[in-house]
Every structure is written in C-alpha cells, then in structure tokens.
Coordinates of C-alpha atoms (C1' of nucleotides) in Angstrom, one line a residue:
Chain O
M11 CA -11.1 1.4 -3.3
L12 CA -14.1 -0.8 -2.9
P13 CA -14.1 -4.3 -4.4
L14 CA -15.8 -4.4 -7.8
E15 CA -17.7 -7.5 -6.7
L16 CA -19.4 -5.5 -4.0
I17 CA -20.5 -2.8 -6.4
R18 CA -21.9 -5.5 -8.7
K19 CA -23.7 -7.3 -5.8
D20 CA -25.0 -4.3 -4.0
P21 CA -24.8 -1.1 -6.0
E22 CA -27.6 0.5 -4.0
L23 CA -25.6 0.2 -0.8
V24 CA -22.6 1.9 -2.4
K25 CA -24.8 4.6 -3.8
R26 CA -26.5 5.3 -0.6
A27 CA -23.3 5.5 1.4
A28 CA -21.8 7.9 -1.2
E29 CA -24.9 10.1 -1.1
L30 CA -24.9 10.3 2.7
K31 CA -21.2 11.3 2.5
G32 CA -22.1 13.9 -0.1
E33 CA -19.7 12.4 -2.6
P34 CA -20.6 11.6 -6.2
A35 CA -20.0 7.9 -7.1
P36 CA -20.1 6.7 -10.7
V37 CA -21.8 3.5 -9.8
D38 CA -24.1 3.1 -12.8
E39 CA -21.3 3.9 -15.2
I40 CA -19.1 1.3 -13.5
L41 CA -21.8 -1.3 -13.9
R42 CA -22.2 -0.6 -17.6
L43 CA -18.5 -0.7 -18.1
D44 CA -18.2 -3.8 -16.1
T45 CA -20.7 -5.6 -18.3
R46 CA -18.9 -4.6 -21.5
W47 CA -15.5 -5.4 -20.0
R48 CA -16.6 -8.9 -19.1
Q49 CA -18.0 -9.4 -22.6
A50 CA -14.7 -8.3 -24.2
T51 CA -12.8 -10.4 -21.8
A52 CA -14.8 -13.5 -22.5
A53 CA -14.3 -13.0 -26.3
A54 CA -10.5 -12.5 -25.9
E55 CA -10.1 -15.4 -23.6
L56 CA -12.1 -17.7 -25.9
A57 CA -9.8 -16.9 -28.8
R58 CA -6.7 -17.2 -26.7
A59 CA -7.7 -20.5 -25.3
E60 CA -8.1 -22.0 -28.7
Q61 CA -4.9 -20.4 -29.8
N62 CA -3.1 -21.9 -26.9
A63 CA -4.5 -25.3 -27.6
L64 CA -3.4 -25.2 -31.2
S65 CA 0.0 -23.8 -30.2
K66 CA 0.6 -26.9 -28.1
E67 CA -0.4 -29.1 -30.9
F68 CA 1.9 -27.2 -33.3
A69 CA 4.8 -27.5 -30.9
K70 CA 4.5 -31.3 -31.3
S71 CA 3.4 -31.8 -34.9
K72 CA 4.9 -28.8 -36.6
D73 CA 1.9 -29.0 -38.9
Q74 CA 2.3 -25.9 -41.0
S75 CA -1.3 -25.9 -42.1
L76 CA -2.3 -24.8 -38.6
L77 CA -0.5 -21.5 -38.9
P78 CA -3.1 -19.4 -40.7
R79 CA -5.8 -20.3 -38.1
M80 CA -3.4 -19.6 -35.3
K81 CA -2.6 -16.2 -36.8
R82 CA -6.3 -15.3 -37.1
L83 CA -6.9 -16.4 -33.5
G84 CA -4.0 -14.3 -32.3
E85 CA -5.3 -11.3 -34.1
S86 CA -8.8 -11.9 -32.6
A87 CA -7.4 -12.3 -29.1
K88 CA -5.4 -9.1 -29.5
F89 CA -8.4 -7.2 -30.8
H90 CA -10.8 -8.2 -28.0
G91 CA -8.0 -8.0 -25.5
A92 CA -7.2 -4.4 -26.4
E93 CA -10.9 -3.5 -26.0
A94 CA -11.0 -5.3 -22.7
D95 CA -7.9 -3.4 -21.5
R96 CA -9.3 -0.1 -22.5
L97 CA -12.5 -0.8 -20.7
R98 CA -10.7 -2.1 -17.6
A99 CA -8.5 1.0 -17.5
E100 CA -11.6 3.2 -17.5
L101 CA -13.2 1.0 -15.0
D102 CA -10.2 1.2 -12.7
R103 CA -10.1 4.9 -13.1
L104 CA -13.7 5.2 -12.0
L105 CA -13.3 2.8 -9.1
L106 CA -10.7 5.2 -7.6
H107 CA -13.6 7.8 -7.4
V108 CA -16.0 5.6 -5.4
P109 CA -15.9 6.7 -1.8
N110 CA -15.6 4.2 1.1
L111 CA -18.6 2.9 3.0
F112 CA -19.1 3.9 6.6
H113 CA -19.7 2.0 9.8
E114 CA -23.3 1.7 11.1
S115 CA -22.3 3.7 14.3
V116 CA -21.4 6.8 12.2
P117 CA -24.1 9.4 12.8
V118 CA -26.0 10.4 9.7
G119 CA -25.8 14.1 9.2
E120 CA -25.7 17.0 6.8
S121 CA -23.0 19.2 8.2
E122 CA -20.4 19.8 10.9
A123 CA -23.3 20.7 13.2
D124 CA -24.4 17.0 13.2
N125 CA -21.2 15.7 14.6
V126 CA -21.7 14.1 18.0
M127 CA -19.6 14.7 21.0
V128 CA -18.7 11.4 22.5
R129 CA -16.7 12.6 25.5
E130 CA -14.8 15.5 26.9
W131 CA -11.9 15.8 29.3
G132 CA -11.3 18.7 31.7
S133 CA -13.1 22.0 31.4
R134 CA -12.5 25.5 30.0
P135 CA -9.9 27.1 32.3
Q136 CA -10.9 30.2 34.2
L137 CA -7.9 32.5 33.9
G138 CA -9.2 35.4 35.9
F139 CA -8.2 37.9 33.2
E140 CA -9.1 38.5 29.6
P141 CA -7.2 35.8 27.7
R142 CA -5.3 36.8 24.6
P143 CA -5.0 34.8 21.3
H144 CA -1.7 33.0 20.7
Y145 CA -0.6 35.2 17.9
D146 CA -0.7 38.3 20.1
I147 CA 1.2 36.6 22.8
G148 CA 3.6 35.0 20.3
E149 CA 4.4 38.3 18.7
A150 CA 4.7 40.1 22.0
L151 CA 7.1 37.6 23.3
D152 CA 8.9 37.5 19.9
I153 CA 8.6 33.8 19.6
M154 CA 6.2 33.8 16.5
D155 CA 6.8 35.9 13.4
F156 CA 4.2 36.0 10.7
E157 CA 5.3 39.2 9.0
R158 CA 8.8 38.1 8.1
A159 CA 7.4 34.7 7.0
A160 CA 5.0 36.4 4.7
R161 CA 8.0 38.3 3.1
V162 CA 10.1 35.1 2.9
S163 CA 7.5 32.7 1.8
G164 CA 4.0 34.2 1.7
S165 CA 0.8 34.0 3.6
R166 CA 0.1 30.9 5.7
F167 CA 3.7 30.5 6.7
A168 CA 5.3 31.3 10.1
F169 CA 8.7 31.5 11.7
L170 CA 8.9 30.3 15.3
K171 CA 11.8 31.9 17.1
G172 CA 13.8 31.3 20.3
A173 CA 11.6 29.7 23.0
G174 CA 8.8 29.3 20.4
A175 CA 10.9 27.1 18.1
R176 CA 12.1 25.2 21.2
L177 CA 8.5 24.7 22.4
E178 CA 7.6 23.0 19.1
R179 CA 10.7 20.9 19.2
A180 CA 9.9 20.0 22.9
L181 CA 6.4 19.0 22.0
V182 CA 7.5 16.8 19.1
Q183 CA 10.0 15.1 21.4
F184 CA 7.5 14.6 24.1
M185 CA 4.9 13.1 21.8
L186 CA 7.4 10.7 20.1
D187 CA 8.7 9.6 23.5
L188 CA 5.2 9.0 24.8
H189 CA 4.1 6.9 21.8
T190 CA 7.3 4.9 21.5
R191 CA 7.9 4.3 25.2
E192 CA 4.3 3.9 26.6
H193 CA 2.1 3.1 23.6
G194 CA 4.3 0.6 21.8
Y195 CA 4.8 2.4 18.5
T196 CA 7.9 2.1 16.3
E197 CA 9.3 5.4 15.2
L198 CA 9.8 6.1 11.5
L199 CA 11.5 9.1 10.0
P200 CA 9.8 9.0 6.5
P201 CA 10.6 10.6 3.2
F202 CA 8.9 14.0 3.0
L203 CA 8.4 13.6 -0.8
V204 CA 6.5 10.7 -2.3
N205 CA 5.5 9.5 -5.7
T206 CA 2.1 9.4 -7.3
A207 CA 1.6 5.7 -6.6
S208 CA 1.9 6.4 -2.9
M209 CA -0.5 9.3 -3.1
L210 CA -3.0 7.0 -4.8
G211 CA -2.4 4.3 -2.2
T212 CA -3.7 6.5 0.6
A213 CA -6.4 8.0 -1.6
N214 CA -4.9 11.5 -1.5
L215 CA -5.1 11.1 -5.3
P216 CA -6.9 11.3 -7.6
K217 CA -9.5 13.4 -5.8
F218 CA -7.4 15.7 -3.7
G219 CA -4.5 16.6 -5.9
D220 CA -5.4 20.3 -5.5
E221 CA -4.7 20.0 -1.8
A222 CA -1.1 18.9 -2.3
F223 CA 2.1 20.6 -3.6
R224 CA 3.8 18.9 -6.4
V225 CA 7.4 19.2 -7.5
E226 CA 7.7 20.6 -11.0
G227 CA 9.0 18.2 -13.6
R228 CA 9.2 15.2 -11.3
D229 CA 6.9 12.5 -10.1
L230 CA 7.1 13.8 -6.5
W231 CA 4.7 15.4 -4.1
L232 CA 5.3 17.1 -0.8
I233 CA 3.5 15.0 1.7
P234 CA 0.3 16.5 3.0
T235 CA 0.7 14.2 6.0
A236 CA 3.2 11.5 7.1
E237 CA 0.3 9.1 6.7
V238 CA 1.2 8.8 3.1
P239 CA 4.7 7.4 3.4
M240 CA 3.8 5.6 6.6
T241 CA 0.8 3.7 5.2
N242 CA 2.7 3.0 2.0
F243 CA 5.7 1.7 4.0
H244 CA 4.6 -1.9 3.4
R245 CA 3.1 -1.4 0.0
D246 CA 3.1 -4.5 -2.2
E247 CA 4.2 -6.7 0.6
M248 CA 2.9 -9.9 1.9
L249 CA 2.9 -9.6 5.7
D250 CA 2.8 -12.5 8.0
G251 CA -0.3 -12.5 10.2
S252 CA 1.9 -12.9 13.3
Q253 CA 3.5 -9.5 12.6
L254 CA 0.2 -7.7 13.0
P255 CA -0.7 -5.2 14.4
L256 CA 2.0 -2.9 13.1
N257 CA 2.2 0.4 14.9
Y258 CA 4.2 3.3 13.6
V259 CA 4.7 6.9 14.8
A260 CA 6.5 9.6 12.8
Y261 CA 7.2 13.2 13.0
S262 CA 7.1 15.1 9.8
P263 CA 6.3 18.5 8.3
C264 CA 3.2 18.5 6.3
W265 CA 2.4 20.7 3.3
R266 CA -1.1 21.6 2.1
S267 CA -2.2 24.1 -0.4
E268 CA -5.4 24.9 1.5
A269 CA -7.0 25.5 -1.9
G270 CA -10.6 25.4 -0.6
A271 CA -9.9 27.4 2.5
A272 CA -9.5 30.9 1.2
G273 CA -10.2 33.5 3.8
K274 CA -10.5 30.9 6.6
D275 CA -8.2 31.0 9.6
T276 CA -6.0 33.5 7.9
R277 CA -4.8 34.9 11.3
G278 CA -2.5 33.0 13.6
Y279 CA -0.7 29.7 13.7
I280 CA -3.7 27.6 12.7
R281 CA -4.0 26.8 9.0
M282 CA -0.5 26.8 7.5
H283 CA 0.9 25.7 4.2
Q284 CA 3.5 23.9 6.2
F285 CA 3.0 22.5 9.7
S286 CA 4.5 19.9 11.9
K287 CA 2.7 16.8 13.0
V288 CA 3.3 13.6 14.9
E289 CA 1.3 10.9 13.2
L290 CA 0.2 7.4 14.2
V291 CA -0.4 4.7 11.7
K292 CA -1.7 1.1 12.4
L293 CA -2.0 -1.9 10.2
V294 CA -4.2 -4.4 11.8
K295 CA -6.3 -7.5 11.1
P296 CA -9.8 -6.8 9.8
E297 CA -11.5 -8.1 12.9
A298 CA -9.4 -5.8 15.1
S299 CA -9.9 -2.5 13.3
L300 CA -12.8 -0.8 15.2
E301 CA -11.2 -1.6 18.5
A302 CA -7.9 -0.3 17.2
L303 CA -9.6 3.0 16.3
E304 CA -10.7 3.5 19.9
E305 CA -7.1 2.6 21.1
L306 CA -5.5 5.0 18.6
T307 CA -7.8 7.8 19.6
G308 CA -7.1 7.2 23.2
H309 CA -3.3 7.5 22.5
A310 CA -3.9 10.9 20.9
E311 CA -5.9 11.9 23.9
V312 CA -3.2 11.0 26.4
V313 CA -1.0 13.8 24.8
L314 CA -3.6 16.4 25.7
Q315 CA -4.2 14.9 29.1
R316 CA -0.5 15.1 29.9
L317 CA -0.4 18.7 28.7
G318 CA -3.5 19.5 30.7
L319 CA -5.5 20.8 27.8
H320 CA -9.3 20.6 27.8
Y321 CA -10.7 18.8 24.8
Q322 CA -13.7 17.1 23.2
V323 CA -13.8 13.9 21.1
M324 CA -16.3 14.3 18.3
A325 CA -17.7 11.4 16.2
M326 CA -17.8 12.7 12.7
C327 CA -21.1 12.4 10.9
T328 CA -21.5 11.1 7.4
A329 CA -21.3 14.5 5.7
D330 CA -18.1 15.5 7.6
M331 CA -16.3 12.3 7.2
G332 CA -14.6 12.3 3.9
F333 CA -13.9 10.1 0.9
A334 CA -11.8 7.3 2.3
Q335 CA -12.8 7.0 6.0
Y336 CA -15.0 4.3 7.4
K337 CA -15.2 5.9 10.8
K338 CA -13.6 9.0 12.2
Y339 CA -13.1 10.9 15.4
D340 CA -11.8 14.5 15.6
I341 CA -10.3 15.8 18.8
N342 CA -10.9 19.4 19.4
A343 CA -8.9 21.2 22.1
W344 CA -9.9 24.4 23.7
A345 CA -8.1 27.6 22.8
P346 CA -9.1 30.2 25.5
G347 CA -7.7 33.2 23.7
L348 CA -9.5 32.4 20.5
G349 CA -12.6 31.3 22.5
R350 CA -13.1 28.2 20.4
Y351 CA -12.1 24.7 19.9
L352 CA -9.3 23.8 17.5
E353 CA -9.0 20.5 15.7
V354 CA -5.7 19.1 16.9
S355 CA -6.3 15.5 15.8
S356 CA -8.3 13.4 13.4
C357 CA -8.3 9.6 13.9
S358 CA -9.7 7.4 11.3
V359 CA -10.1 3.8 10.3
F360 CA -10.2 3.0 6.6
N361 CA -10.9 -0.8 6.7
D362 CA -9.4 -2.3 3.5
F363 CA -10.1 0.8 1.4
Q364 CA -6.5 2.0 1.4
A365 CA -5.1 -1.5 1.6
R366 CA -6.7 -2.4 -1.7
R367 CA -5.2 0.6 -3.3
A368 CA -1.7 0.2 -1.8
N369 CA -1.8 -3.6 -2.0
L370 CA -1.2 -4.2 1.7
R371 CA -1.8 -7.8 2.3
Y372 CA -1.1 -10.4 5.0
R373 CA -1.3 -14.2 5.2
P374 CA -3.5 -15.0 8.2
A375 CA -1.7 -18.4 8.7
P376 CA 0.6 -20.5 6.6
G377 CA -1.3 -22.1 3.7
Q378 CA -4.2 -19.6 3.9
P379 CA -5.0 -17.2 1.2
P380 CA -3.9 -13.6 1.6
R381 CA -6.2 -10.9 3.0
F382 CA -6.0 -7.1 3.0
V383 CA -5.0 -5.5 6.2
H384 CA -7.1 -2.7 7.7
T385 CA -5.4 0.7 8.0
L386 CA -5.8 3.4 10.6
N387 CA -4.2 6.7 11.2
G388 CA -4.4 9.7 13.5
S389 CA -2.6 12.8 14.4
A390 CA -1.1 12.8 17.8
L391 CA -0.9 15.6 17.5
A392 CA -0.8 18.5 15.0
L393 CA 1.8 20.8 16.4
T394 CA 0.5 24.2 15.2
R395 CA -2.8 24.1 17.0
T396 CA -1.4 22.2 20.0
I397 CA 1.0 25.1 20.5
D398 CA -1.8 27.6 20.3
C399 CA -3.7 25.8 23.0
V400 CA -0.7 25.5 25.2
I401 CA 0.1 29.1 24.9
E402 CA -3.4 30.3 25.4
T403 CA -4.1 27.9 28.2
Y404 CA -0.9 28.6 30.1
Q405 CA -0.8 32.4 29.6
Q406 CA -0.2 34.5 32.6
A407 CA -1.6 37.9 33.6
D408 CA 1.9 39.4 33.1
G409 CA 2.0 38.3 29.5
T410 CA 4.3 35.4 30.0
V411 CA 3.5 31.7 29.4
A412 CA 4.0 28.9 31.9
V413 CA 5.7 25.8 30.6
P414 CA 3.5 22.7 31.2
D415 CA 5.2 20.3 33.7
V416 CA 5.6 17.5 31.2
L417 CA 7.5 19.8 28.8
K418 CA 10.0 21.2 31.3
P419 CA 12.5 18.4 30.9
Y420 CA 12.4 19.0 27.2
M421 CA 12.8 22.8 27.7
G422 CA 15.9 22.6 29.8
G423 CA 13.9 23.2 32.9
L424 CA 12.5 26.5 31.6
E425 CA 9.5 27.6 33.7
Y426 CA 8.1 30.5 31.7
L427 CA 8.3 31.6 28.1
G428 CA 9.1 35.3 28.5
P429 CA 10.4 38.1 26.3
T430 CA 14.0 37.0 27.0
G431 CA 13.2 33.3 26.5
Chain H
rG30 C1' 26.2 12.5 -14.9
rG31 C1' 29.4 8.0 -17.3
rG32 C1' 30.2 2.6 -17.3
rG33 C1' 29.1 -2.6 -15.5
rA34 C1' 25.6 -6.2 -13.1
rG35 C1' 20.8 -7.3 -11.9
rG36 C1' 15.0 -7.2 -10.9
rU37 C1' 11.5 -14.6 -11.3
rG38 C1' 6.7 -17.4 -6.0
rG39 C1' 6.3 -16.2 1.5
rC40 C1' 12.1 -16.3 0.9
rU41 C1' 16.8 -17.9 -1.7
rG42 C1' 17.6 -19.1 -6.6
rA43 C1' 17.7 -22.0 -11.7
rG44 C1' 15.8 -21.2 -16.3
rU45 C1' 18.1 -17.7 -23.6
rG46 C1' 11.9 -19.2 -28.3
rG47 C1' 6.9 -24.1 -27.6
rU48 C1' 6.5 -30.0 -23.5
rC49 C1' 7.5 -23.4 -18.2
rG50 C1' 3.3 -20.6 -13.8
rA51 C1' 8.4 -22.0 -13.7
rA52 C1' 13.9 -26.8 -11.4
rA53 C1' 16.1 -27.0 -6.7
rG54 C1' 16.5 -25.5 -1.8
rC55 C1' 14.5 -22.9 2.6
rG56 C1' 10.0 -21.9 5.2
rU57 C1' 5.1 -23.6 6.2
rC58 C1' 1.1 -27.4 6.4
rC59 C1' -0.6 -32.6 6.5
rG60 C1' 0.8 -37.7 7.3
rC61 C1' 4.4 -41.7 8.7
rC62 C1' 8.2 -42.7 12.2
rU63 C1' 9.9 -41.7 17.5
rG64 C1' 8.4 -42.4 24.9
rC65 C1' 8.7 -36.6 23.9
rU66 C1' 11.5 -33.2 20.9
rA67 C1' 15.0 -33.0 17.0
rA68 C1' 16.4 -35.8 12.8
rG69 C1' 14.5 -38.9 8.8
rC70 C1' 10.7 -40.4 5.1
rG71 C1' 6.2 -39.3 1.9
rG72 C1' 2.8 -35.6 0.2
rA73 C1' 0.9 -30.5 -0.3
rU74 C1' 2.1 -25.3 -0.9
rA75 C1' 2.1 -18.3 -6.0
rG76 C1' -1.3 -14.3 -7.0
rG77 C1' -5.3 -12.1 -9.7
rG78 C1' -9.5 -12.4 -13.0
rG79 C1' -13.7 -14.5 -16.3
rG80 C1' -17.5 -18.3 -17.1
rU81 C1' -20.8 -22.3 -15.3
rG82 C1' -22.5 -23.1 -10.4
rU83 C1' -23.4 -24.1 -5.0
rG84 C1' -25.3 -23.2 1.6
rA85 C1' -20.0 -23.8 1.2
rA86 C1' -17.8 -26.5 -2.8
rA87 C1' -16.4 -28.2 -7.4
rC88 C1' -15.3 -27.7 -12.6
rU89 C1' -13.1 -24.8 -16.5
rC90 C1' -10.6 -21.0 -19.0
rC91 C1' -7.5 -16.6 -19.1
rC92 C1' -3.7 -13.3 -17.2
rU93 C1' 0.7 -12.4 -14.3
rC94 C1' 8.5 -13.8 -14.2
rG95 C1' 10.0 -4.9 -12.3
rA96 C1' 6.4 -1.5 -15.8
rG97 C1' 5.0 -0.3 -20.8
rG98 C1' 5.6 -1.2 -26.0
rG99 C1' 7.5 -4.4 -30.2
rU100 C1' 9.1 -9.0 -33.1
rU101 C1' 6.7 -14.1 -33.6
rC102 C1' 1.7 -18.8 -35.0
rG103 C1' 4.0 -18.8 -29.9
rA104 C1' 8.2 -14.7 -25.2
rA105 C1' 10.4 -15.3 -18.2
rU106 C1' 13.7 -16.1 -22.6
rC107 C1' 14.8 -11.7 -28.5
rC108 C1' 14.4 -6.0 -29.5
rC109 C1' 13.1 -0.8 -27.7
rU110 C1' 11.7 2.8 -23.8
rC111 C1' 11.1 3.7 -18.7
rC112 C1' 11.5 2.6 -13.3
rC113 C1' 14.1 0.5 -9.3
rU114 C1' 18.4 -2.1 -6.9
rU115 C1' 23.6 -2.7 -6.7
rC116 C1' 29.0 -2.0 -8.0
rC117 C1' 33.0 1.3 -10.0
rC118 C1' 34.2 6.4 -11.6
rG119 C1' 32.9 11.7 -11.3
rC120 C1' 30.3 15.5 -8.4
rC121 C1' 28.5 16.7 -3.7
rA122 C1' 25.9 18.0 2.1

RNA sequence: GGGGAGGUGGCUGAGUGGUCGAAAGCGUCCGCCUGCUAAGCGGAUAGGGGGUGUGAAACUCCCUCGAGGGUUCGAAUCCCUCCCUUCCCGCCA
C-alpha cells in the first residue's frame, strides 16, 4: 500500500507508475474521497473537541444546564464521525488496489519480450543425443506419475515415486542446508494455512484471491507461497533496528489455482496446483533494500550453480512486474528436453509496500520514531521446475539420469536414477 | 466441545464511570556525579490522523487500552458479539 500523503502530493507519479505496470489505479477516486473524508473528519473533530471541553467542565461543576448542549454535540460528532468512517473505509479499500511504484532501474516495457537479461551462467549442455523432456523420462523410470494423480486429485497434480520423491526431498534438504549454513538464513517451518489478514499483508489479497484456494467455511487460505506466513511472521511488531536484517528460509508446499493459465503448461511437472518451494524472505532497513535484492538473487543463483544448471537472470520490465513489486528478477534455468527456459525463481523487493499493509515496523534507534521495514522475497528454488532441469540436464543416452554431485550425499550415495531406483 | 482466567505503551504491570493516553517498574536517551566502569541523583521517553504552517520546526485538535457494536452528557472501566492467549475437563494424531 502506498502512503495516502504520496498520492495526495504526487498523484501523477502514482498514475504513471500504475499505467506502465498495466494496472488500473483509482487515484482520482481516492483524491475525491480524501477531500470528503477530511471535511467530515474536521466537522466531527470540531464537535468532539467542544464536547470534550464541556465534559471536563461538567465533571467539576456538575452544572446540569450544560447537558442539552453536550448531548447535541455528541450527536453531531457521531453523525459526522460515522460519515468520516464510511468514507475512510472506502478510501482504505481503494488504497489496497493501488499498485506499488517501481525503481528507476526497471526497464520500461509492454510485455515479457521487453525483459532484460542481466547475466547468464553456464551454457546449454551438448548431450550428444536427442534430449527427452522430463515427463517422458520420469514416466519411463516410474518416478513421476501424472495419470494416477489425475485420478486421485485432478489435472495439474503429480505423484513423485521412489527415486523421484527422494530427489525432491534431497533438493529441499540441499537448499535448506545451503541457505542456513552458508547464507545465514534462519529456517522456519510455517503454517501452510493463513488467515485473510495475512493474505492482505503480502498483497495476495484483495486482487489475487482467484489465484488461491480457500478453505470452505473458515477464514483460512492455502498458502500460494511461504512468503505469506514468512513475511507476516513479524506482523504488528515493533522491531529493534539492531535486529535487522532478518533473514528467513522456509520449505513449504504451495497451492495455486492457476485460474488464468488455462491450457498453459498442461504437460509435465511445470505448473501444478501444488508444488514445493524453498523460499527466502528478508526484512531490512530501507536504505539496504536494493543491495539486499542483489544479495538475495545471488543466493538463489548459488543453488543452480552448485547443481550445475545453466540459467539466465532477467530484469523484469514494468509490464511483467506485478502489482506489489518495486523491482524484480526472474531466474530462468535451461531445460534441454523441453528446449526452453523455465522460471525457477522470482526475486523481488517491495520496499515498504507490504510493510505498510502488514504493519512491520522497527525503531531505528532508541527514542526515534518507528519506520516501516522493507521486505524482500525470492524462491530458492521452486522444486518442480528445478527437478525438471536436473532430470533433463543429467539425462543419459541409456535413459537413466545421473545424480548431481551435490545431491549424492542426500541420495544415500546413489549415482543414477534408474528403473530400479 | 464444556468450564475458569486473561488480552493496557518497546517490555512487565496498576487502573471498575469524568481530574486517565494511563501509576509504578524495566529498558532506552540526555544531564550531574565518579580517574574509568558500575552504582547513585535529576529529567525525558506510546502510536496514528486532521488543521494552521515552515527549509526543517512549531502550534493545535482528534483518535487509539484485542476487534466490532451498545448504554451514557461522558467508557480502559458497564452490557452484547467475535477473535486470540492460557489453565482444567473431554476428544484426538
């Protein structure tokens, strides 16, 4: 959420940013409501001030003749106050629909095609034979099962089996160990269901409710990402400046309805209603947030480097960036069998956009007024697509899949995923 | 699910109708004292919003004691609903 003062002071800036992001922003409506709200507030406060003054007098003098006036003032304050509350509620509702600004370094663009590659690591491997997609390999080795998953749950679900299930577990373990031991993150195992307030805090609501699954009859949502419980971990707290930055890593399943993706990535282990992810979240001081984004992105990249997977880091352009992000990098890893890059990570900085919604504050130093923290998050990594890239990159001519060196300790020393695996 | 207790500032915790945004303590900051540190002494210290206004300030008013509603001229305090925490009982992986 953007501060109302900013919208008042520079509505054109807010409008322009929203336009470039391709998001509607009810700026003019907000300005109109703001004016009316302030008028109603002034009227209510005037009446209440007078009422308070008389009330003090009455407490001392018990002068009964004051009562009728006090009663009238009370009614007036109530009347204007109710109007002010109504306008403010509408104002707050609209404020939740105003997208975040973006950093000046974000490329202006109209579509995915305008994203800018900022670096790449490795190169497309030459396998010396026709590479197969992960779903063919997975089914041939009997480590991925889409048919039974469709029967048990529906489309966009999968079973992993045997060495496939173990591979995902190994990857999770490897990522968590890397980030906790080498990158200084504290591990959380968060709740996988959260309430509406948390979804609002990270800006998954009100705009993206269609994307999430909701528990019927309860105020609970299946998390679309661990970012939601993680970023809300310190909701409504007053942090001490000396505690920052806070770095958290968590494994969780993620659930998404994929409402807008009908017909897209229907084949394979790519776009699932449920997928596993290792997520990084940082709470930092405002002046440190852009640097923290680079650091966070780097931490995600290390995972791919250790796995020996070729990838590109893309700076998202305005149109591809989304409602809440201030700046965002996607990391796309190469899947030789599919012959395309898969988005395995998305790393974003939100500035104080989420912090305002979730009331994440810190006191820079004793005696100083509180400030909002800046929040960041990034996948490191999404397991589905990482597994695809591992399988497709390490596939052998004989149909087996070599286990990357870093994963061998997590796979009980297993060298190859084979039919017996 | 049944019954009890409770949710107050950065923290602990008092406060059952007006003089309470709120005692006291802790923490923190400033000053004094001390060769230095500790101790001691004095002072300061919640958040949010509106108005006037400035380079910053300053002044002033309003709101906020878990959330929402009600009673009252007036609510942290009384009533209702909900949420959360905790204890006992029941159920249960």
